Amino acid sequence: MQKYVIIQVDKGDFALPIHGVLSIEKAIMPTILPQAPEYMRGIVKIREEVVPVIDMKQLLFSNQSILSETLKYILVKTDDIHICLLVNHSKEILEVSDDDIVPFNHMETSKNSLERIIKLDEQLIPIINITRLFNQLSNLKVIREQVEKLF
C-alpha cells in the first residue's frame, strides 16, 4: 500500500506521493519576482522558510492560475529544495494498493513528470514524480540560488 495526496489542477486530479509532501497551506499572495519564468508566481514565507511558488496549471496546461482565496499551496520537497505547488484544491489522502498502480509509458520523454497512473474503478489519476517535475523546470538552478540569497 502507498499513500498519495490527491490534488486538483484545473479540472483534473493528480496524485503526489505523500512522502514528498510537507504540508498543505492556504494560498497567500506571493511576492512577485521580476524576470521569473512563467510558471513561477513568486516567493512566499512558510514555516520560517522562503520558498518559490510554482503554478501547476501553468506547468501542466500552459494556462496561468487566477489567484484566489480558494487555491492551496502544497509544500513539497526533494533532496535539495522545497517548493510550493499552487493547485486548485487538495482533495484527500488516498491509500492505494500496488495492484491499482500501472506504468504510464504513452508520452515517455525525459521531461515527463507523469510516470504511473492510479486506476480506481472508472477513474484514472496520474501520479506526479516530484523529483522529475523539479528537474524539468527551466532555471531551477537560478531559482535555488536566488532563494538561498534571501537567508
CSV table of C-alpha atoms in Angstrom, one decimal:
chain,number,residue,atom,x,y,z
A,1,MET,CA,0.0,0.0,0.0
A,2,GLN,CA,1.2,3.5,-0.8
A,3,LYS,CA,-0.3,6.9,0.2
A,4,TYR,CA,-0.9,9.8,-2.1
A,5,VAL,CA,-2.2,13.3,-1.7
A,6,ILE,CA,-4.8,13.9,-4.4
A,7,ILE,CA,-4.8,17.4,-5.8
A,8,GLN,CA,-6.9,19.2,-8.4
A,9,VAL,CA,-5.2,21.2,-11.0
A,10,ASP,CA,-7.7,23.0,-13.4
A,11,LYS,CA,-10.3,20.3,-13.8
A,12,GLY,CA,-8.0,17.3,-13.4
A,13,ASP,CA,-7.0,15.2,-10.5
A,14,PHE,CA,-3.3,14.2,-9.9
A,15,ALA,CA,-1.5,12.3,-7.2
A,16,LEU,CA,1.6,13.3,-5.2
A,17,PRO,CA,3.4,10.7,-3.2
A,18,ILE,CA,2.8,11.6,0.4
A,19,HIS,CA,6.5,11.1,1.4
A,20,GLY,CA,7.3,14.2,-0.7
A,21,VAL,CA,4.6,16.4,0.8
A,22,LEU,CA,5.5,18.5,3.8
A,23,SER,CA,2.2,20.4,4.3
A,24,ILE,CA,-0.9,21.8,2.7
A,25,GLU,CA,-1.4,25.5,3.2
A,26,LYS,CA,-3.9,28.2,2.3
A,27,ALA,CA,-2.5,30.1,-0.6
A,28,ILE,CA,-1.4,33.7,0.2
A,29,MET,CA,-0.4,36.4,-2.3
A,30,PRO,CA,3.2,35.6,-3.3
A,31,THR,CA,5.9,38.3,-3.7
A,32,ILE,CA,6.5,38.7,-7.4
A,33,LEU,CA,10.0,38.4,-8.7
A,34,PRO,CA,10.9,40.2,-11.9
A,35,GLN,CA,12.0,38.2,-14.9
A,36,ALA,CA,10.9,34.9,-13.3
A,37,PRO,CA,9.8,32.0,-15.6
A,38,GLU,CA,6.1,32.0,-16.4
A,39,TYR,CA,5.4,29.0,-14.2
A,40,MET,CA,6.9,30.8,-11.1
A,41,ARG,CA,4.4,33.0,-9.4
A,42,GLY,CA,6.8,34.4,-6.9
A,43,ILE,CA,8.0,33.5,-3.4
A,44,VAL,CA,6.3,33.1,0.0
A,45,LYS,CA,7.4,32.6,3.5
A,46,ILE,CA,6.1,29.4,5.0
A,47,ARG,CA,7.3,27.9,8.3
A,48,GLU,CA,10.1,30.4,8.5
A,49,GLU,CA,11.4,29.4,5.1
A,50,VAL,CA,11.3,31.4,1.8
A,51,VAL,CA,10.1,29.1,-1.0
A,52,PRO,CA,9.3,29.6,-4.7
A,53,VAL,CA,5.7,29.2,-5.8
A,54,ILE,CA,5.2,27.0,-8.9
A,55,ASP,CA,1.9,27.3,-10.7
A,56,MET,CA,0.9,23.8,-11.6
A,57,LYS,CA,-1.8,24.9,-14.0
A,58,GLN,CA,0.9,26.8,-16.0
A,59,LEU,CA,3.2,23.8,-15.9
A,60,LEU,CA,0.6,21.1,-16.9
A,61,PHE,CA,-1.8,23.1,-19.1
A,62,SER,CA,0.1,26.3,-20.2
A,63,ASN,CA,-2.6,28.5,-18.5
A,64,GLN,CA,-1.9,30.7,-15.5
A,65,SER,CA,-4.0,30.2,-12.4
A,66,ILE,CA,-6.0,33.2,-11.2
A,67,LEU,CA,-5.0,33.8,-7.6
A,68,SER,CA,-7.9,33.5,-5.2
A,69,GLU,CA,-8.7,32.5,-1.6
A,70,THR,CA,-9.7,29.0,-2.7
A,71,LEU,CA,-6.3,28.0,-4.0
A,72,LYS,CA,-3.9,25.9,-2.0
A,73,TYR,CA,-0.2,25.5,-1.7
A,74,ILE,CA,1.3,22.1,-1.4
A,75,LEU,CA,4.7,22.4,0.2
A,76,VAL,CA,6.8,19.6,-1.3
A,77,LYS,CA,10.5,18.6,-1.1
A,78,THR,CA,13.2,16.9,-2.9
A,79,ASP,CA,16.7,16.3,-1.6
A,80,ASP,CA,17.9,19.9,-2.1
A,81,ILE,CA,14.9,22.3,-2.3
A,82,HIS,CA,11.4,23.0,-1.0
A,83,ILE,CA,8.8,24.4,-3.4
A,84,CYS,CA,5.1,25.4,-3.0
A,85,LEU,CA,2.9,24.0,-5.7
A,86,LEU,CA,-0.1,26.2,-6.5
A,87,VAL,CA,-3.2,24.0,-7.0
A,88,ASN,CA,-6.9,24.4,-7.1
A,89,HIS,CA,-7.7,22.1,-4.3
A,90,SER,CA,-6.2,19.3,-2.1
A,91,LYS,CA,-8.9,16.7,-2.2
A,92,GLU,CA,-7.9,13.8,0.0
A,93,ILE,CA,-5.1,11.4,1.1
A,94,LEU,CA,-5.6,8.1,-0.6
A,95,GLU,CA,-4.1,4.8,0.3
A,96,VAL,CA,-3.6,2.7,-2.8
A,97,SER,CA,-2.8,-0.9,-3.4
A,98,ASP,CA,0.2,-1.7,-5.6
A,99,ASP,CA,-2.1,-3.6,-7.8
A,100,ASP,CA,-4.0,-0.4,-8.6
A,101,ILE,CA,-0.9,1.4,-9.9
A,102,VAL,CA,0.1,0.9,-13.5
A,103,PRO,CA,3.0,2.3,-15.6
A,104,PHE,CA,2.4,5.2,-17.9
A,105,ASN,CA,4.6,5.0,-21.0
A,106,HIS,CA,2.5,6.7,-23.6
A,107,MET,CA,4.4,10.0,-23.5
A,108,GLU,CA,7.8,8.7,-22.4
A,109,THR,CA,10.3,11.6,-22.5
A,110,SER,CA,13.0,12.7,-20.1
A,111,LYS,CA,10.8,15.8,-19.3
A,112,ASN,CA,7.7,13.9,-18.5
A,113,SER,CA,6.9,14.1,-14.8
A,114,LEU,CA,4.0,11.6,-15.1
A,115,GLU,CA,5.3,8.1,-14.7
A,116,ARG,CA,2.5,6.0,-13.3
A,117,ILE,CA,-1.3,6.0,-13.0
A,118,ILE,CA,-3.7,5.0,-10.2
A,119,LYS,CA,-6.7,3.2,-11.6
A,120,LEU,CA,-9.7,3.2,-9.3
A,121,ASP,CA,-13.0,1.8,-10.7
A,122,GLU,CA,-13.6,4.2,-13.6
A,123,GLN,CA,-11.2,7.0,-12.5
A,124,LEU,CA,-7.6,7.3,-13.6
A,125,ILE,CA,-5.3,9.5,-11.6
A,126,PRO,CA,-1.8,10.4,-12.9
A,127,ILE,CA,1.0,10.3,-10.3
A,128,ILE,CA,3.4,13.2,-10.5
A,129,ASN,CA,7.1,12.3,-9.8
A,130,ILE,CA,8.2,15.4,-7.8
A,131,THR,CA,11.9,15.0,-8.5
A,132,ARG,CA,11.3,14.7,-12.2
A,133,LEU,CA,9.0,17.7,-12.1
A,134,PHE,CA,11.7,19.8,-10.4
A,135,ASN,CA,14.3,18.6,-12.8
A,136,GLN,CA,12.3,19.6,-15.9
A,137,LEU,CA,11.9,23.2,-14.7
A,138,SER,CA,13.9,25.7,-16.6
A,139,ASN,CA,16.1,28.0,-14.5
A,140,LEU,CA,15.8,25.8,-11.4
A,141,LYS,CA,19.4,26.4,-10.5
A,142,VAL,CA,18.9,30.1,-10.7
A,143,ILE,CA,15.7,29.9,-8.6
A,144,ARG,CA,17.5,27.9,-6.0
A,145,GLU,CA,20.4,30.4,-5.9
A,146,GLN,CA,18.0,33.4,-5.6
A,147,VAL,CA,16.1,31.8,-2.7
A,148,GLU,CA,19.3,30.9,-0.9
A,149,LYS,CA,20.4,34.6,-1.1
A,150,LEU,CA,17.3,35.6,0.9
A,151,PHE,CA,18.6,33.9,4.0
